[in-house]
CSV table of C-alpha atoms and ligand atoms in Angstrom, one decimal:
chain,number,residue,atom,x,y,z
T,1,MET,CA,27.9,-6.1,2.1
T,2,ASN,CA,28.0,-3.8,5.2
T,3,LYS,CA,30.4,-4.8,7.8
T,4,PRO,CA,29.2,-4.6,11.4
T,5,PRO,CA,30.8,-1.7,13.3
T,6,LYS,CA,33.9,-2.7,15.2
T,7,ASN,CA,32.6,-1.9,18.6
T,8,ASP,CA,29.4,-3.9,18.1
T,9,VAL,CA,30.5,-7.0,20.0
T,10,PHE,CA,27.8,-9.3,21.3
T,11,VAL,CA,28.9,-10.9,24.6
T,12,GLN,CA,26.6,-13.6,25.9
T,13,ARG,CA,27.2,-14.0,29.7
T,14,THR,CA,26.6,-17.4,31.3
T,15,ALA,CA,26.0,-18.2,34.9
T,16,SER,CA,28.5,-20.2,37.0
T,17,PHE,CA,27.0,-23.6,37.8
T,18,ILE,CA,27.7,-25.5,41.1
T,19,ASP,CA,26.0,-28.9,41.4
T,20,LEU,CA,25.8,-30.4,44.9
T,21,GLN,CA,23.9,-33.3,43.3
T,22,PRO,CA,21.2,-33.1,45.9
T,23,THR,CA,19.1,-36.1,44.7
T,24,ASN,CA,21.7,-38.6,43.7
T,25,GLU,CA,21.9,-40.5,46.9
T,26,SER,CA,18.6,-39.6,48.6
T,27,PHE,CA,16.0,-40.2,45.8
T,28,GLU,CA,15.7,-44.1,46.0
T,29,GLU,CA,15.9,-44.1,49.8
T,30,ALA,CA,13.3,-41.4,50.2
T,31,ILE,CA,10.9,-43.0,47.8
T,32,ILE,CA,11.2,-46.5,49.4
T,33,CYS,CA,10.8,-45.0,52.9
T,34,GLY,CA,7.7,-42.9,51.8
T,35,LEU,CA,6.0,-45.9,50.3
T,36,SER,CA,6.8,-48.3,53.1
T,37,GLY,CA,5.0,-46.3,55.9
T,38,GLU,CA,1.5,-47.2,57.1
T,39,LYS,CA,0.3,-44.0,55.4
T,40,LYS,CA,2.1,-43.7,52.1
T,41,SER,CA,3.7,-40.4,51.1
T,42,LEU,CA,6.3,-39.0,48.7
T,43,PRO,CA,8.4,-35.8,49.3
T,44,SER,CA,7.1,-33.0,47.1
T,45,LYS,CA,10.6,-31.8,46.3
T,46,PHE,CA,10.9,-34.7,43.9
T,47,PHE,CA,8.1,-33.3,41.7
T,48,TYR,CA,10.8,-31.1,40.2
T,49,ASP,CA,12.7,-32.8,37.4
T,50,ALA,CA,12.9,-30.8,34.2
T,51,ARG,CA,9.4,-31.8,33.1
T,52,GLY,CA,8.0,-31.1,36.6
T,53,SER,CA,9.5,-27.6,36.6
T,54,ARG,CA,7.9,-26.9,33.2
T,55,LEU,CA,4.6,-28.2,34.4
T,56,PHE,CA,4.8,-26.0,37.4
T,57,ASP,CA,5.3,-23.0,35.1
T,58,GLU,CA,2.1,-24.1,33.3
T,59,ILE,CA,0.2,-24.2,36.5
T,60,CYS,CA,1.3,-20.7,37.3
T,61,VAL,CA,-0.6,-19.4,34.2
T,62,THR,CA,-3.8,-21.3,34.7
T,63,PRO,CA,-6.8,-19.0,35.4
T,64,GLU,CA,-7.4,-20.7,38.8
T,65,TYR,CA,-3.9,-20.4,40.2
T,66,TYR,CA,-4.1,-17.0,41.8
T,67,PRO,CA,-0.8,-17.1,43.9
T,68,THR,CA,1.6,-16.3,41.1
T,69,ARG,CA,-0.1,-13.4,39.5
T,70,THR,CA,-1.1,-12.0,42.9
T,71,GLU,CA,2.5,-12.2,44.3
T,72,ILE,CA,3.8,-10.6,41.1
T,73,GLY,CA,1.3,-7.8,41.5
T,74,ILE,CA,2.5,-7.2,45.1
T,75,LEU,CA,6.2,-7.3,44.2
T,76,ALA,CA,5.6,-4.9,41.3
T,77,LYS,CA,4.2,-2.3,43.7
T,78,ILE,CA,6.8,-2.5,46.6
T,79,GLY,CA,10.1,-2.2,44.7
T,80,SER,CA,11.0,1.3,46.1
T,81,GLU,CA,10.0,0.3,49.6
T,82,LEU,CA,12.2,-2.8,49.4
T,83,ALA,CA,15.0,-0.6,48.0
T,84,ASN,CA,14.9,1.6,51.1
T,85,MET,CA,15.6,-1.5,53.3
T,86,ILE,CA,18.4,-3.0,51.2
T,87,PRO,CA,22.0,-1.6,51.0
T,88,GLU,CA,23.7,-0.9,47.7
T,89,ARG,CA,25.8,-3.8,46.2
T,90,SER,CA,24.0,-6.5,48.0
T,91,GLN,CA,23.8,-10.1,47.0
T,92,LEU,CA,20.4,-11.7,46.4
T,93,ILE,CA,20.0,-15.4,47.2
T,94,GLU,CA,16.9,-17.1,46.0
T,95,PHE,CA,15.6,-20.4,47.4
T,96,GLY,CA,13.6,-22.5,44.9
T,97,ALA,CA,14.3,-20.2,42.0
T,98,GLY,CA,12.0,-21.8,39.4
T,99,ASN,CA,11.6,-19.8,36.2
T,100,SER,CA,13.0,-16.5,37.6
T,101,THR,CA,10.0,-14.4,36.6
T,102,LYS,CA,9.8,-12.9,40.1
T,103,VAL,CA,13.5,-12.3,40.6
T,104,ARG,CA,13.7,-10.4,37.3
T,105,LEU,CA,11.0,-8.1,38.7
T,106,VAL,CA,12.9,-7.6,42.0
T,107,LEU,CA,16.3,-7.1,40.3
T,108,ARG,CA,14.8,-4.3,38.1
T,109,ALA,CA,12.7,-2.7,40.7
T,110,VAL,CA,15.2,-2.7,43.6
T,111,GLN,CA,18.4,-1.9,41.7
T,112,ARG,CA,20.6,-2.7,44.7
T,113,PHE,CA,22.1,-6.1,43.7
T,114,ASP,CA,25.4,-6.8,41.9
T,115,SER,CA,25.3,-10.6,42.5
T,116,TYR,CA,22.6,-13.2,42.5
T,117,VAL,CA,22.6,-16.9,43.6
T,118,ALA,CA,19.8,-19.0,42.4
T,119,ILE,CA,19.3,-22.2,44.4
T,120,ASP,CA,17.1,-25.0,43.1
T,121,ILE,CA,16.9,-28.8,43.3
T,122,SER,CA,15.9,-29.1,39.6
T,123,GLY,CA,19.4,-28.9,38.1
T,124,GLU,CA,18.9,-29.0,34.3
T,125,TYR,CA,16.1,-26.4,34.4
T,126,LEU,CA,18.1,-24.2,36.9
T,127,GLN,CA,21.1,-24.0,34.6
T,128,LYS,CA,19.0,-23.0,31.6
T,129,VAL,CA,17.1,-20.3,33.5
T,130,ALA,CA,20.2,-18.9,35.2
T,131,ASN,CA,22.1,-18.7,31.9
T,132,GLU,CA,19.2,-16.7,30.4
T,133,LEU,CA,19.1,-14.4,33.4
T,134,ALA,CA,22.9,-13.9,33.2
T,135,SER,CA,22.6,-13.0,29.6
T,136,ASP,CA,19.7,-10.5,30.3
T,137,PHE,CA,21.4,-8.9,33.3
T,138,PRO,CA,25.1,-8.6,32.3
T,139,GLU,CA,25.9,-6.3,35.1
T,140,ILE,CA,24.9,-8.9,37.7
T,141,LYS,CA,27.2,-11.9,38.6
T,142,VAL,CA,24.9,-14.9,38.5
T,143,THR,CA,25.6,-18.3,40.2
T,144,ALA,CA,23.3,-21.3,39.9
T,145,LEU,CA,23.6,-23.6,42.9
T,146,CYS,CA,21.8,-27.0,42.5
T,147,ALA,CA,21.1,-27.9,46.1
T,148,ASP,CA,18.4,-29.1,48.5
T,149,TYR,CA,17.6,-26.1,50.7
T,150,THR,CA,16.2,-28.3,53.4
T,151,ARG,CA,19.8,-29.6,54.0
T,152,LEU,CA,22.8,-27.8,55.3
T,153,PHE,CA,25.2,-26.4,52.7
T,154,GLU,CA,27.4,-23.3,52.2
T,155,LEU,CA,27.1,-20.4,49.8
T,156,PRO,CA,29.8,-20.2,47.1
T,157,ASP,CA,31.6,-17.2,48.8
T,158,ALA,CA,30.9,-18.3,52.4
T,159,ASP,CA,34.5,-17.7,53.5
T,160,HIS,CA,34.5,-14.0,52.4
T,161,HIS,CA,33.7,-12.5,55.8
T,162,ASP,CA,33.8,-9.0,54.5
T,163,GLY,CA,31.5,-10.0,51.6
T,164,PRO,CA,28.4,-8.2,50.4
T,165,ALA,CA,25.2,-7.6,52.5
T,166,ARG,CA,22.9,-10.5,51.8
T,167,VAL,CA,19.2,-10.7,51.1
T,168,GLY,CA,17.3,-14.0,50.9
T,169,PHE,CA,14.3,-14.3,48.6
T,170,PHE,CA,11.8,-17.1,48.9
T,171,PRO,CA,8.7,-16.5,46.8
T,172,GLY,CA,5.9,-18.7,45.6
T,173,SER,CA,4.7,-19.6,49.1
T,174,THR,CA,7.1,-22.6,48.7
T,175,ILE,CA,7.6,-22.3,52.4
T,176,GLY,CA,4.1,-23.6,52.7
T,177,ASN,CA,5.3,-27.0,51.5
T,178,LEU,CA,7.1,-27.4,54.8
T,179,THR,CA,5.3,-28.2,58.1
T,180,SER,CA,5.6,-25.5,60.7
T,181,GLU,CA,8.3,-27.5,62.4
T,182,GLY,CA,10.1,-27.9,59.0
T,183,ALA,CA,9.6,-24.2,58.2
T,184,ILE,CA,11.2,-23.2,61.5
T,185,THR,CA,14.2,-25.5,61.0
T,186,PHE,CA,14.5,-24.1,57.4
T,187,LEU,CA,14.3,-20.5,58.6
T,188,ARG,CA,16.9,-21.1,61.3
T,189,ASN,CA,19.2,-22.8,58.8
T,190,ILE,CA,19.0,-19.9,56.4
T,191,GLY,CA,19.7,-17.6,59.3
T,192,HIS,CA,23.2,-19.3,59.5
T,193,LEU,CA,23.5,-19.1,55.7
T,194,LEU,CA,22.6,-15.5,55.3
T,195,GLY,CA,24.0,-14.1,58.6
T,196,ASP,CA,22.6,-11.8,61.2
T,197,GLY,CA,21.3,-8.6,59.9
T,198,ALA,CA,20.6,-9.9,56.4
T,199,GLY,CA,17.2,-9.1,54.7
T,200,PHE,CA,14.7,-11.8,53.8
T,201,ILE,CA,11.8,-11.4,51.4
T,202,VAL,CA,9.3,-14.2,51.5
T,203,GLY,CA,5.9,-14.9,50.0
T,204,ALA,CA,3.2,-16.7,52.0
T,205,ASP,CA,-0.2,-17.7,50.8
T,206,LEU,CA,-3.1,-16.7,53.0
T,207,LEU,CA,-6.1,-18.6,54.4
T,208,LYS,CA,-9.2,-17.9,52.4
T,209,ASP,CA,-12.5,-19.2,51.1
T,210,GLU,CA,-12.0,-22.9,50.6
T,211,LYS,CA,-13.6,-22.8,47.1
T,212,ILE,CA,-10.8,-20.5,45.8
T,213,LEU,CA,-8.2,-22.9,47.2
T,214,LEU,CA,-9.8,-26.0,45.8
T,215,ALA,CA,-10.1,-24.5,42.3
T,216,ALA,CA,-6.4,-23.4,42.4
T,217,TYR,CA,-5.3,-27.0,43.0
T,218,ASN,CA,-7.8,-28.6,40.7
T,219,ASP,CA,-7.4,-26.5,37.5
T,220,SER,CA,-9.8,-27.4,34.7
T,221,LEU,CA,-7.0,-28.0,32.2
T,222,GLY,CA,-5.6,-30.8,34.4
T,223,VAL,CA,-2.1,-29.3,34.6
T,224,THR,CA,-1.9,-29.8,38.4
T,225,ALA,CA,-3.0,-33.4,37.9
T,226,ALA,CA,-0.2,-33.9,35.3
T,227,PHE,CA,2.3,-32.2,37.7
T,228,ASN,CA,1.2,-34.5,40.6
T,229,LEU,CA,1.4,-37.6,38.4
T,230,ASN,CA,4.8,-36.6,37.0
T,231,ILE,CA,6.4,-38.0,40.1
T,232,LEU,CA,5.3,-41.5,39.1
T,233,HIS,CA,6.8,-41.1,35.6
T,234,ARG,CA,10.0,-39.9,37.3
T,235,ILE,CA,10.2,-42.9,39.7
T,236,ASN,CA,9.6,-45.3,36.7
T,237,ARG,CA,12.4,-43.7,34.8
T,238,GLU,CA,15.0,-43.2,37.5
T,239,LEU,CA,14.2,-46.3,39.7
T,240,GLU,CA,13.1,-48.8,37.0
T,241,ALA,CA,9.7,-49.0,38.5
T,242,ASN,CA,6.5,-50.0,36.7
T,243,PHE,CA,3.8,-47.6,38.0
T,244,VAL,CA,0.9,-47.2,35.5
T,245,PRO,CA,0.2,-43.5,36.1
T,246,GLU,CA,-3.3,-44.0,34.6
T,247,TYR,CA,-4.2,-46.2,37.5
T,248,PHE,CA,-3.8,-43.3,39.9
T,249,SER,CA,-5.9,-40.1,40.1
T,250,HIS,CA,-4.9,-36.6,41.3
T,251,THR,CA,-6.8,-35.5,44.5
T,252,ALA,CA,-6.5,-32.1,46.2
T,253,ILE,CA,-8.3,-31.4,49.4
T,254,PHE,CA,-8.4,-28.7,52.1
T,255,ASN,CA,-7.5,-29.9,55.6
T,256,PRO,CA,-9.1,-27.2,57.9
T,257,GLU,CA,-7.5,-28.6,61.0
T,258,LYS,CA,-4.0,-28.2,59.7
T,259,GLU,CA,-4.9,-25.1,57.6
T,260,ARG,CA,-3.3,-26.6,54.4
T,261,MET,CA,-4.1,-27.8,51.0
T,262,GLU,CA,-3.0,-31.4,50.4
T,263,MET,CA,-2.4,-33.2,47.2
T,264,HIS,CA,-2.7,-37.0,47.0
T,265,LEU,CA,-2.4,-39.7,44.3
T,266,THR,CA,-5.3,-42.1,44.8
T,267,SER,CA,-5.0,-45.7,43.6
T,268,LEU,CA,-7.9,-46.5,41.2
T,269,ARG,CA,-7.6,-50.2,41.8
T,270,ASP,CA,-5.9,-52.9,43.9
T,271,GLN,CA,-2.4,-53.1,42.4
T,272,THR,CA,1.2,-54.0,43.1
T,273,VAL,CA,4.1,-51.9,41.8
T,274,ARG,CA,7.6,-53.2,41.4
T,275,LEU,CA,10.2,-50.6,42.4
T,276,ALA,CA,14.0,-51.0,43.0
T,277,GLY,CA,13.6,-54.7,43.3
T,278,ARG,CA,10.7,-54.6,45.8
T,279,ASP,CA,6.9,-54.9,45.6
T,280,PHE,CA,4.6,-52.2,46.9
T,281,HIS,CA,0.9,-52.9,47.2
T,282,PHE,CA,-1.8,-50.3,46.8
T,283,ALA,CA,-5.4,-51.0,47.8
T,284,LYS,CA,-8.2,-49.4,45.7
T,285,ASP,CA,-8.8,-45.8,47.0
T,286,GLU,CA,-5.6,-45.9,49.0
T,287,ALA,CA,-3.8,-42.5,48.8
T,288,ILE,CA,-0.2,-41.4,48.5
T,289,HIS,CA,0.2,-38.0,50.1
T,290,THR,CA,2.4,-36.0,47.8
T,291,GLU,CA,2.3,-32.3,48.9
T,292,ASN,CA,1.2,-29.9,51.6
T,293,SER,CA,0.6,-26.2,51.0
T,294,HIS,CA,0.1,-24.5,54.3
T,295,LYS,CA,-1.9,-21.3,54.4
T,296,TYR,CA,-1.3,-18.5,56.9
T,297,THR,CA,-2.6,-15.3,58.4
T,298,ILE,CA,-0.3,-12.4,58.2
T,299,LYS,CA,0.0,-12.4,62.0
T,300,GLY,CA,0.6,-16.2,62.1
T,301,PHE,CA,3.4,-15.9,59.5
T,302,GLY,CA,5.1,-13.1,61.4
T,303,GLU,CA,5.0,-15.4,64.5
T,304,LEU,CA,6.7,-18.2,62.5
T,305,LEU,CA,9.5,-15.8,61.5
T,306,GLU,CA,9.9,-14.7,65.1
T,307,ALA,CA,9.9,-18.3,66.3
T,308,ALA,CA,13.0,-18.8,64.1
T,309,GLY,CA,14.7,-15.8,65.6
T,310,HIS,CA,14.0,-13.3,62.7
T,311,LYS,CA,12.3,-9.9,63.0
T,312,PRO,CA,9.3,-9.3,60.7
T,313,LEU,CA,9.5,-5.6,59.6
T,314,LYS,CA,6.8,-5.2,57.1
T,315,ALA,CA,4.1,-7.3,55.3
T,316,TRP,CA,2.1,-6.4,52.2
T,317,THR,CA,-1.0,-8.0,50.7
T,318,ASP,CA,-3.2,-7.5,47.6
T,319,PRO,CA,-6.6,-5.7,47.8
T,320,GLU,CA,-8.4,-9.0,48.1
T,321,GLY,CA,-6.1,-10.3,50.8
T,322,LEU,CA,-5.2,-13.5,48.8
T,323,PHE,CA,-1.4,-13.5,49.3
T,324,SER,CA,1.2,-11.8,51.4
T,325,VAL,CA,4.9,-10.8,50.9
T,326,HIS,CA,7.0,-10.2,54.1
T,327,PHE,CA,10.3,-8.5,54.7
T,328,ALA,CA,12.2,-9.7,57.8
T,329,ARG,CA,15.6,-8.9,59.3
T,330,ILE,CA,17.5,-12.2,59.9
T,331,GLY,CA,18.5,-13.1,63.5
T,332,VAL,CA,17.4,-10.0,65.3
T,333,ALA,CA,14.0,-10.9,66.8
T,334,GLY,CA,13.3,-9.4,70.3
Q,1,SAM,C1,6.4,-23.8,44.1
Q,1,SAM,S1,7.8,-23.7,43.0
Q,1,SAM,C2,8.1,-22.0,43.1
Q,1,SAM,C3,9.0,-21.5,41.9
Q,1,SAM,C4,9.2,-20.0,41.9
Q,1,SAM,N1,10.1,-19.6,43.0
Q,1,SAM,C5,7.9,-19.2,42.0
Q,1,SAM,O1,7.7,-18.5,42.9
Q,1,SAM,O2,7.1,-19.3,41.1
Q,1,SAM,C6,9.1,-24.4,44.1
Q,1,SAM,C7,10.5,-24.3,43.5
Q,1,SAM,O3,11.4,-24.7,44.5
Q,1,SAM,C8,12.2,-25.8,44.1
Q,1,SAM,N2,12.4,-26.7,45.2
Q,1,SAM,C9,11.4,-27.4,45.8
Q,1,SAM,N3,11.9,-28.1,46.9
Q,1,SAM,C10,13.2,-27.8,46.9
Q,1,SAM,C11,14.3,-28.1,47.8
Q,1,SAM,N4,14.1,-28.9,48.8
Q,1,SAM,N5,15.5,-27.6,47.6
Q,1,SAM,C12,15.8,-26.7,46.5
Q,1,SAM,N6,14.8,-26.4,45.6
Q,1,SAM,C13,13.5,-26.9,45.9
Q,1,SAM,C14,11.5,-26.4,42.9
Q,1,SAM,O4,12.3,-27.0,42.0
Q,1,SAM,C15,10.7,-25.2,42.3
Q,1,SAM,O5,11.5,-24.5,41.4
C-alpha cells in the first residue's frame, strides 16, 4: 500500500466562536410584548433559528426571489472597484452573515482581507457556516460572533486601537427589515463599532413594479410561507405554546405609503393560543405583522447613509435597476 507523502498534511481550520446569547433573555419578553399590542406583531429577527436560516436559503433560490441572484451579479462585477477603495490587510465584518455565499465572492474578488468577523443571531447555523468558510479560506482568520446587531456590543479585538482597517458588509437588503428610524440608529451604532474612516458595503433593494415584489414574497413553491410560519413552530418549541400553524396563513402585501413589503400571518379562525402561561386571542382574519422589507431609490438610500453621518461614495445597480449595492465611508459625511 502506498503511504501518503510526508508533507501532505491536511489541516482543517475552524472559526473562533463567540456567543453573546442574543435571544436567551429577550425572546419570551419580545413575543409576549408583540402579541399583547392592539396590532399584533412579532420581530422578524426571530425567524432565524437553524430551520429558519435553512428556509431563507431556499427562498434565495426560488425563481421569483430576484434580490439574491441580482446582488450576487452586481458584487461579481465590482470586485476590482471595491479593491481600490479598501486598504491591504483589512478586516471584513459582516452583519447578518447567513450562508456566506456573498462574502465568499467578496473575499475572492477583493483580496484585501486577512480577517473576517461573521455576525448573526442564528448561532447554530452561524457556527457551521463559519467553520466551512475557515476551512475553505485558511489564510483568513475567521471569527463567528453570535449577537443581535440591533443592540450595542463590541467587536472581539475592540481594544486594539492600532488594529486593521475595517470594512462593514451588510448584504441581502437586510437593512430593509428596519424602519428608517431603526436603520439610522443601526447605521450610527455601526459607525461606533467600525470607527471613522472605515468602509461600508451595503445592499439595498429598490422600488419597482409591485407585481415583481408581490411574486418575490409569495413564491409558488410556498417556501416563503413556510419561513413565515416557522416562527410559530419556534414559539411552540421554545415557549411551550400551542399554536396550530395550519390555522394561520402567510400574507405578503405591498404598502405603497411606507414603500415596503409586509409579511403577516393571518388567523384563519377565531382561536385562543396558550403561551408562557397566558392566553392570546386571535379573531378570524386578524393579522400578526411579522416582517417589513423597505424598498429604496438609490438617492433615498444615499440620504439615509448621510442622515447617519456616513458618506456615500458609489452605488451600483443591475441593468434592470432591481437592486443596488452602495459603498460608503463611515463617519465622514459633509
Ligand atoms: C435576509 S437574511 C440575509 C442573509 C445573507 N446576508 C444574504 O445576503 O443572503 C438576514 C440574516 O440576518 C440575520 N439577522 C436578522 N436579524 C438579525 C439581528 N438582529 N442580529 C443579527 N443577525 C440578524 C439572520 O439570521 C439572517 O442570516
